[in-house]
CSV table of C-alpha atoms in Angstrom, one decimal:
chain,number,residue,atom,x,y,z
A,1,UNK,CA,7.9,0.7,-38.7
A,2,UNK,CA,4.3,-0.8,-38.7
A,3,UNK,CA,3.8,-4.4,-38.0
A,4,UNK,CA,0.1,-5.4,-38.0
A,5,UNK,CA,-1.2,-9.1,-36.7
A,6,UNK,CA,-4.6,-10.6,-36.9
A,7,UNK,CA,-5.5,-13.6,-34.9
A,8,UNK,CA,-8.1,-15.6,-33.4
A,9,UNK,CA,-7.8,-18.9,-31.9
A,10,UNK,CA,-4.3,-20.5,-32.5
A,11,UNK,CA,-3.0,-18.6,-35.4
A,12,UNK,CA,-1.2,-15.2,-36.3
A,13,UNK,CA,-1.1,-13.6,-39.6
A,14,UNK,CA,0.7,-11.0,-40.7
A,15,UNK,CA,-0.8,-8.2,-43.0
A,16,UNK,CA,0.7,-5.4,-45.0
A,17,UNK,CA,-2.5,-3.3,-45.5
A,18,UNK,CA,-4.0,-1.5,-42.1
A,19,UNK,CA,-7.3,-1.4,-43.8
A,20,UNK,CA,-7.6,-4.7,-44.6
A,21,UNK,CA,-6.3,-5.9,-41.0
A,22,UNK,CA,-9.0,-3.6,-39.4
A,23,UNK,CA,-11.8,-5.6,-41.1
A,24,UNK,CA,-10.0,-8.7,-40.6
A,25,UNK,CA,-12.1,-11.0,-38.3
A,26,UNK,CA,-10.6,-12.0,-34.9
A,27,UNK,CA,-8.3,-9.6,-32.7
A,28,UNK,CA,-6.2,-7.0,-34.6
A,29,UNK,CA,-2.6,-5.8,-32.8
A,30,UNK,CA,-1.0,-2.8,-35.2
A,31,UNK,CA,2.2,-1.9,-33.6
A,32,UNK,CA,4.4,1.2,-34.4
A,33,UNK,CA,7.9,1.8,-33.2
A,34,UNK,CA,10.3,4.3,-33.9
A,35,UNK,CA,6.6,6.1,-35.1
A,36,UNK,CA,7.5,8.7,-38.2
A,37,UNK,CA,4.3,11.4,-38.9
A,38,UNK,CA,3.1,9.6,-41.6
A,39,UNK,CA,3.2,6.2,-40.0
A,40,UNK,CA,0.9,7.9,-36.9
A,41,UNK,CA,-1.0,9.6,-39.7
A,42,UNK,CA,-1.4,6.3,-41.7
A,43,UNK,CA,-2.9,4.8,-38.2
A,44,UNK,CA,-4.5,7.2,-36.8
A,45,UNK,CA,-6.6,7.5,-40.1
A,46,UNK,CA,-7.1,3.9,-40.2
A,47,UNK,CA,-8.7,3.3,-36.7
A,48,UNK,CA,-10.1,6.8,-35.8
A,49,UNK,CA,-7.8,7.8,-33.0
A,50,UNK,CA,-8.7,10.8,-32.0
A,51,UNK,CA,-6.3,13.9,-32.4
A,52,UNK,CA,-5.9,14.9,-29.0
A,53,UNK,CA,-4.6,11.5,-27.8
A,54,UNK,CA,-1.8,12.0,-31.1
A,55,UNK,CA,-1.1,15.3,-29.3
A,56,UNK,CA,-0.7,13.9,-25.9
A,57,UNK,CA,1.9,11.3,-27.2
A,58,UNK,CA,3.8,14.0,-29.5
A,59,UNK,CA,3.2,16.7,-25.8
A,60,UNK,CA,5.4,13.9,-24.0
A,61,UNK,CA,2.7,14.6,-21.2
A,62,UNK,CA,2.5,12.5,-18.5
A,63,UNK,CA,1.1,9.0,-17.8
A,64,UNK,CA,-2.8,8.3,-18.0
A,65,UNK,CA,-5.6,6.9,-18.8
A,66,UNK,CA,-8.6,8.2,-20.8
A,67,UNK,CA,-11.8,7.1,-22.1
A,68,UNK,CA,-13.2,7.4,-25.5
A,69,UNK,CA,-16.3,6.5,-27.0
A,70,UNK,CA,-14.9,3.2,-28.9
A,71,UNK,CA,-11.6,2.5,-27.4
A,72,UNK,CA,-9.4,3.4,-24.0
A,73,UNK,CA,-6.3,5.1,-24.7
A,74,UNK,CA,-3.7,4.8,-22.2
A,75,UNK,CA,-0.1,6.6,-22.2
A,76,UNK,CA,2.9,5.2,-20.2
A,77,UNK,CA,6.3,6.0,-20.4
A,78,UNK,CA,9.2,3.2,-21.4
A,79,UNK,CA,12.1,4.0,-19.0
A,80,UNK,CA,15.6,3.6,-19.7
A,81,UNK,CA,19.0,4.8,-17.9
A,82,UNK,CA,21.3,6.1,-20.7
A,83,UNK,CA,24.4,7.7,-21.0
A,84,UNK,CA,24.0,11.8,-20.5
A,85,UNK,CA,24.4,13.9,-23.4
A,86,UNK,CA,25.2,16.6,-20.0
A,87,UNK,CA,27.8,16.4,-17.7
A,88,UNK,CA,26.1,13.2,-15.5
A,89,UNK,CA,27.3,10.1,-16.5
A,90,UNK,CA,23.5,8.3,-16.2
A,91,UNK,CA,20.1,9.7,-17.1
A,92,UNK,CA,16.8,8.8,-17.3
A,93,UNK,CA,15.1,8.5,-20.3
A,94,UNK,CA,12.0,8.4,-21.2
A,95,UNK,CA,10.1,7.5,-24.6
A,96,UNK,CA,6.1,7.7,-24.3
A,97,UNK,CA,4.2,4.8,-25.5
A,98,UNK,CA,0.5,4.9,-26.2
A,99,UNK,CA,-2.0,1.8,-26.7
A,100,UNK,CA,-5.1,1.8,-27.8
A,101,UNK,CA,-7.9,-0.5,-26.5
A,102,UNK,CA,-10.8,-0.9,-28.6
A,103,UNK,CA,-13.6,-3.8,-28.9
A,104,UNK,CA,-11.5,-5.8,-30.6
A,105,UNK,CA,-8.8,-4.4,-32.0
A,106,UNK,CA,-5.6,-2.7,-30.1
A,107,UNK,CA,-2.9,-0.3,-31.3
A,108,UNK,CA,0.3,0.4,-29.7
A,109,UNK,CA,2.5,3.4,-31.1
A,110,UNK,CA,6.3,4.1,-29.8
A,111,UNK,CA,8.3,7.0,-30.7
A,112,UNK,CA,11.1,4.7,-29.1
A,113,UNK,CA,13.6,1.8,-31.5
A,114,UNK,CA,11.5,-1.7,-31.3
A,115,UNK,CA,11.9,-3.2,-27.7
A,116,UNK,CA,10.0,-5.3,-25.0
A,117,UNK,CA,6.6,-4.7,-26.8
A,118,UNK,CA,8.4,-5.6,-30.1
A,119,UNK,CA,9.0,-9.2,-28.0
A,120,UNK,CA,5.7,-9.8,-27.2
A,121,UNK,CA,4.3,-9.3,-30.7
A,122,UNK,CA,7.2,-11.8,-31.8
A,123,UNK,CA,5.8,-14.1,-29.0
A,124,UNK,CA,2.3,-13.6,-30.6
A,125,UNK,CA,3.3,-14.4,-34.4
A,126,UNK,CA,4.9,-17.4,-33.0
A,127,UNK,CA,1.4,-18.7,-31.7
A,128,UNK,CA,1.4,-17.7,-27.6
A,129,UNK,CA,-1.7,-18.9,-26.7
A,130,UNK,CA,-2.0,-16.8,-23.6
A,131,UNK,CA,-2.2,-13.5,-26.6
A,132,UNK,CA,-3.4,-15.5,-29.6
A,133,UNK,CA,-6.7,-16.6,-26.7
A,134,UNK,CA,-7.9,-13.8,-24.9
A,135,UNK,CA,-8.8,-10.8,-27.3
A,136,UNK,CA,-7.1,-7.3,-26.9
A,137,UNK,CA,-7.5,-6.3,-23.5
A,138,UNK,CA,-5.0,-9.0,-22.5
A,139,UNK,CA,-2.6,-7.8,-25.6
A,140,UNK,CA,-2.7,-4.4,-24.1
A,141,UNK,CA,-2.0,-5.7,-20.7
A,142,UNK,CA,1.1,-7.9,-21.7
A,143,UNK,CA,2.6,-4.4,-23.4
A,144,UNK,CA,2.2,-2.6,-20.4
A,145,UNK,CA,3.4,-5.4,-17.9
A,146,UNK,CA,6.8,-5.6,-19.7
A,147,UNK,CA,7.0,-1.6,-20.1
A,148,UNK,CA,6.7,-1.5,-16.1
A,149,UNK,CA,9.1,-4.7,-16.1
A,150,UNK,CA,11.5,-2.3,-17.8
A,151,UNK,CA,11.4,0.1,-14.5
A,152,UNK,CA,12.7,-2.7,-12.4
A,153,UNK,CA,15.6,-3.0,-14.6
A,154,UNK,CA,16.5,0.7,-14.6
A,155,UNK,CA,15.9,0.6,-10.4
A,156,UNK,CA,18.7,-2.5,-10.5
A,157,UNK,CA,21.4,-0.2,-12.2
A,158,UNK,CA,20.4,2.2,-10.0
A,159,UNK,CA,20.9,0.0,-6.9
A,160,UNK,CA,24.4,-1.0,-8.0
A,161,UNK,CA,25.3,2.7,-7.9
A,162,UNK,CA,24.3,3.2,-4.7
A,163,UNK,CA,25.9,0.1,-3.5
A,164,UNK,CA,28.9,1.8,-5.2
A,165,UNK,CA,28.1,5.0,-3.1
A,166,UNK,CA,27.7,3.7,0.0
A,167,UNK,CA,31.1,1.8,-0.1
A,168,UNK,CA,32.7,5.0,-1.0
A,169,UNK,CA,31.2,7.7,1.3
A,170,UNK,CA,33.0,6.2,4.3
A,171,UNK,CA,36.2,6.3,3.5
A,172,UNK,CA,36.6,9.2,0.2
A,173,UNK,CA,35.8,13.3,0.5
A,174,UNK,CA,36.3,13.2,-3.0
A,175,UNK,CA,34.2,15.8,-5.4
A,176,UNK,CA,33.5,12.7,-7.3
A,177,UNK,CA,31.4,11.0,-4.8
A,178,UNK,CA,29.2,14.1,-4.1
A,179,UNK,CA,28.6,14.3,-7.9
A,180,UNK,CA,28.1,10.4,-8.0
A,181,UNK,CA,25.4,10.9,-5.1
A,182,UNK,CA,23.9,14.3,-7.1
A,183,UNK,CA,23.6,12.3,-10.1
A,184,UNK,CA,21.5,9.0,-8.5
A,185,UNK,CA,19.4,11.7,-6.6
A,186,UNK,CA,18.9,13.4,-9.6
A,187,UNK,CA,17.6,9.9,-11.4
A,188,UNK,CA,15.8,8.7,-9.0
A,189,UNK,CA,13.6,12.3,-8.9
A,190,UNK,CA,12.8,11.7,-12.4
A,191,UNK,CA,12.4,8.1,-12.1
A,192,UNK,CA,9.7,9.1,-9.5
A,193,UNK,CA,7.5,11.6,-11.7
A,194,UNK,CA,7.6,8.8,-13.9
A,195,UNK,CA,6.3,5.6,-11.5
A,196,UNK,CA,3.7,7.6,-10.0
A,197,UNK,CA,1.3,8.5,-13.2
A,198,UNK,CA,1.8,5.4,-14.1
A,199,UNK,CA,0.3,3.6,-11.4
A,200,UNK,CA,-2.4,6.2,-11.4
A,201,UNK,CA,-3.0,5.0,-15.1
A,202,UNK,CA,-2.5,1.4,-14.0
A,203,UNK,CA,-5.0,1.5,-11.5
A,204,UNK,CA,-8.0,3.0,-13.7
A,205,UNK,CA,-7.5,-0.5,-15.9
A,206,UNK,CA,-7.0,-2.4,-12.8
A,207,UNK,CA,-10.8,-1.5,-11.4
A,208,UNK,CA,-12.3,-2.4,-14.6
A,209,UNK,CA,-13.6,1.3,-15.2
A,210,UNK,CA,-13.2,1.2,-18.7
A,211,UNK,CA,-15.7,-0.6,-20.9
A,212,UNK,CA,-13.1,-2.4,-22.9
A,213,UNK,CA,-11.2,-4.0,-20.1
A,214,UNK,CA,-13.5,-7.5,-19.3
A,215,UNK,CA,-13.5,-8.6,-15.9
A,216,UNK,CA,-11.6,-11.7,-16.5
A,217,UNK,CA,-8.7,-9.3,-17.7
A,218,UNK,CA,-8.8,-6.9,-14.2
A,219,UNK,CA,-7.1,-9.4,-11.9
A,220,UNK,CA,-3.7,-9.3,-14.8
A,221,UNK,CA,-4.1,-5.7,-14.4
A,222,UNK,CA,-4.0,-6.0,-10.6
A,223,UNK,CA,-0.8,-7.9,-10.8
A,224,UNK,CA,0.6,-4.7,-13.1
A,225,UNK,CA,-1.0,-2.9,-10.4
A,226,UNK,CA,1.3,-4.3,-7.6
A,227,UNK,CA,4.4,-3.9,-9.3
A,228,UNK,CA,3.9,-0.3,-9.8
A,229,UNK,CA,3.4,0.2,-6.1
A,230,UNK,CA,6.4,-2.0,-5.7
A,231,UNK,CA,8.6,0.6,-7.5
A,232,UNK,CA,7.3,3.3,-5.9
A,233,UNK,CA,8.3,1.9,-2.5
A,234,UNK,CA,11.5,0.8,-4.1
A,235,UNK,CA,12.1,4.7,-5.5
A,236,UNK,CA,11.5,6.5,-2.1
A,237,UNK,CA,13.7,3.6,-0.7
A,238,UNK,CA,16.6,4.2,-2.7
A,239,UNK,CA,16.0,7.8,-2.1
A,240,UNK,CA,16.3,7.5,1.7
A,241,UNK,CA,19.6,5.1,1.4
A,242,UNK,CA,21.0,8.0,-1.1
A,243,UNK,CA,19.9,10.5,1.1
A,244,UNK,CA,21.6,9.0,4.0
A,245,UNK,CA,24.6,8.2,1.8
A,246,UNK,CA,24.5,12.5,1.1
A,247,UNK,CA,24.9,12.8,5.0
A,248,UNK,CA,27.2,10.2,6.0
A,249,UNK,CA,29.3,11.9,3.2
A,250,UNK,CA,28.9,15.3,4.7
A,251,UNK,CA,30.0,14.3,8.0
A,252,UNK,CA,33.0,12.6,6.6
A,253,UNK,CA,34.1,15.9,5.0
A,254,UNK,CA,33.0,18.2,8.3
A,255,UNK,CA,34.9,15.4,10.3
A,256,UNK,CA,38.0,15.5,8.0
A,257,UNK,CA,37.9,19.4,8.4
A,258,UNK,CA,37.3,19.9,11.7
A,259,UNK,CA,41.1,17.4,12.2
A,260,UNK,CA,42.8,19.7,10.0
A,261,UNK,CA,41.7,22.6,12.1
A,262,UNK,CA,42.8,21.2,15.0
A,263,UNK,CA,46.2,20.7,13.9
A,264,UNK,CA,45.9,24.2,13.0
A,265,UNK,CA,44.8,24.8,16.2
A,266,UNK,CA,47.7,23.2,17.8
A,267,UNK,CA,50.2,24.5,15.9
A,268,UNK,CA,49.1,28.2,16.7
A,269,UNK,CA,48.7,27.5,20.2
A,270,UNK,CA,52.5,26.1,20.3
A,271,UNK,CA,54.1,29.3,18.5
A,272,UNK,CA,51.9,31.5,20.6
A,273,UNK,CA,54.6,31.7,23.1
A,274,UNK,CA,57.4,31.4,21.0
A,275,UNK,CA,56.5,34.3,19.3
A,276,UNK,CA,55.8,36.0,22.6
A,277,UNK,CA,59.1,35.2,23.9
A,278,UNK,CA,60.6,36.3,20.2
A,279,UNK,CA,58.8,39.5,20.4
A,280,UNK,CA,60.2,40.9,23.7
A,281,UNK,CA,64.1,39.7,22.4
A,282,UNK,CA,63.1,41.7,19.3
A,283,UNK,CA,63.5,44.8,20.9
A,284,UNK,CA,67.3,45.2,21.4
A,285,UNK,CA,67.2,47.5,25.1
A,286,UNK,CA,71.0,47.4,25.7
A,287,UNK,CA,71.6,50.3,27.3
A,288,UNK,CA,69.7,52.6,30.1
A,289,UNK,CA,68.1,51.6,33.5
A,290,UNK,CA,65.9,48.9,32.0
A,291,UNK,CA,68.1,47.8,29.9
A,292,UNK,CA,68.5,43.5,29.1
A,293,UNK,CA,71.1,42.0,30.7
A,294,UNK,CA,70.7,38.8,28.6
A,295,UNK,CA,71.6,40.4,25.5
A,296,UNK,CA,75.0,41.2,27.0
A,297,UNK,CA,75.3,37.6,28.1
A,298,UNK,CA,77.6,35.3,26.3
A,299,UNK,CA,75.1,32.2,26.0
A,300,UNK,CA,71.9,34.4,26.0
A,301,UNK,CA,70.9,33.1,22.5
A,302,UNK,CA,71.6,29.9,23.2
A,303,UNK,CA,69.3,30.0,26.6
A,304,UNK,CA,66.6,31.3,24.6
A,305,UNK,CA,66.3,29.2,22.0
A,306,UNK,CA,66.7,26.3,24.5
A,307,UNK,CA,63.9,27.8,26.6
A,308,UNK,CA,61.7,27.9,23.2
A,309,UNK,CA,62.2,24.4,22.6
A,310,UNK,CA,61.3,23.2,25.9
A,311,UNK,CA,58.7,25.3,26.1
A,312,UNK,CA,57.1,23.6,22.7
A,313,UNK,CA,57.9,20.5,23.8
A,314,UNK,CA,56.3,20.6,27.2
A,315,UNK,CA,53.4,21.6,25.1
A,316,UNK,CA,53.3,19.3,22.4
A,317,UNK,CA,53.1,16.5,25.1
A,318,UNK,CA,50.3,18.2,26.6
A,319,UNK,CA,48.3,18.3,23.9
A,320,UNK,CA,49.0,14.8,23.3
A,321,UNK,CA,48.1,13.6,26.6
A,322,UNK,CA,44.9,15.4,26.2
A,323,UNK,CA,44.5,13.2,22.6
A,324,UNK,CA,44.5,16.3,20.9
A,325,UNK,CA,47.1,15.0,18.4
């Protein structure tokens, strides 16, 4: 879907034709999302986009910042934590975005459904000064300051599941929690390859290298700037809590196993004996000059299985004294 707006001072309008919007006097904004071949054809034709920059969108590649002879094209990714088509229950997705700066014109394409960029062209029909006042640089930088607004949003579901985590790991050695754990880990890896491109990309447009970006606009793009470094500490923050969160869980389980070994361990050391005492009765020498007298004896069972419980007895209570059990 193409949406095309022309404005200078404090009006919008809306055109149909991408020709006639090009030549139109004042800024032009041509926005594409959900972007079809022949809607990208139909732009790229219109405002000489160069086919390699196409490429680099279609590539998914990652996030950057490049100069061209008449405009600055600049790639980010729009981040969003969906349900898994796998076997995790969140995953990150990402949709490239690119934007086009040129002299006075800018062009942002989506292979995403309409969303925060979609708002801010709403914003700009409806008469926002702050777009409708300060030419295409400043469009470009309010579609990349809510893409990176976006990230914050993911990072806050991702938060909430490791608040989730952390209450669990203490008290469950469930499989689920491990997975739960695998999972954020897993997100928050991808959520990383992401933020750090971008900020690389960012920070081109925050110096002012490229021609289109006036120095008025810089100090917006330093504010974009910031945030990105913000998520980045955010994202190896939330990898260290996780991280942490994968221990403590570990230690819970190796904690839980070594108890059950030592009831093991106690309960072997207890029939030890018993079984010692067991074996030698097992062997049934009535007769001959070794023979066993208690076998002839009238309470000799009963002795010996009274001298097997005691005998466990005394143990157990040693072991419990020495808060074994």
């Amino acid at each position: 879907m193409i949406s095309a707006l022309v404005y200078a001072g404090e009006e919008a309008v809306a055109h149909d034709d991408l020709a006639e919007a090009r030549r139109a006097a004042g800024t032009t904004w041509v926005h594409v999302a959900d972007a079809t071949d022949e809607e990208v054809a139909a732009v790229q034709s219109a405002f000489d986009l160069h086919p390699l920059a196409i490429e680099d969108m279609r590539d998914d590649v990652r996030a950057k910042t490049e100069e061209f002879r008449e405009y600055t094209f600049v790639l980010l990714k729009a981040i969003s934590l969906t349900a898994g088509e796998t076997t995790f229950e969140k995953e990150v997705e990402t949709k490239p975005v690119g934007i086009f700066i040129g002299r006075d014109w800018v062009v942002t394409l989506g292979t995403g459904p309409p969303g925060p960029i979609q708002r801010v062209m709403d914003a700009a029909e409806r008469g926002d000064e702050r777009l409708l006042q300060r030419g295409p640089d400043f469009t470009a930088c309010r579609a990349i300051e809510v893409i990176v607004d976006a990230y914050f949003d993911a990072l806050d579901e991702i938060e909430t599941d490791i608040e989730e985590i952390e209450e669990e790991v203490t008290v469950s050695t469930d499989s689920e929690t491990i997975e739960k754990i695998n999972d954020v880990r897993r997100d928050l890896l991808s959520f990383r390859k992401q933020v750090w491109p971008a900020r690389e990309a960012v920070g081109l447009l925050a110096r002012g290298d490229p021609k289109q970006v006036r120095p008025q606009t810089e100090k917006y793009f330093r504010d974009i700037y910031d945030h990105l470094v913000q998520i980045a500490d955010l994202t190896e923050t939330y990898r260290d809590l996780v991280s942490g969160a994968r221990d403590i869980y570990l230690n819970t389980v190796s904690q839980s196993t070594n108890e059950v070994m030592k009831g093991l361990t106690v309960v072997a050391t207890i029939f030890i004996p018993l079984t010692f005492v067991a074996g030698i009765y097992g062997m049934n020498f009535a007769g001959g000059p070794y023979n066993m007298p208690e076998l002839g004896w009238r309470y000799g069972y009963p002795a010996a299985m009274l001298g097997m419980l005691l005998m466990g007895a005394i143990m157990l209570l040693h072991f419990r004294r020495r808060d074994y059990l």
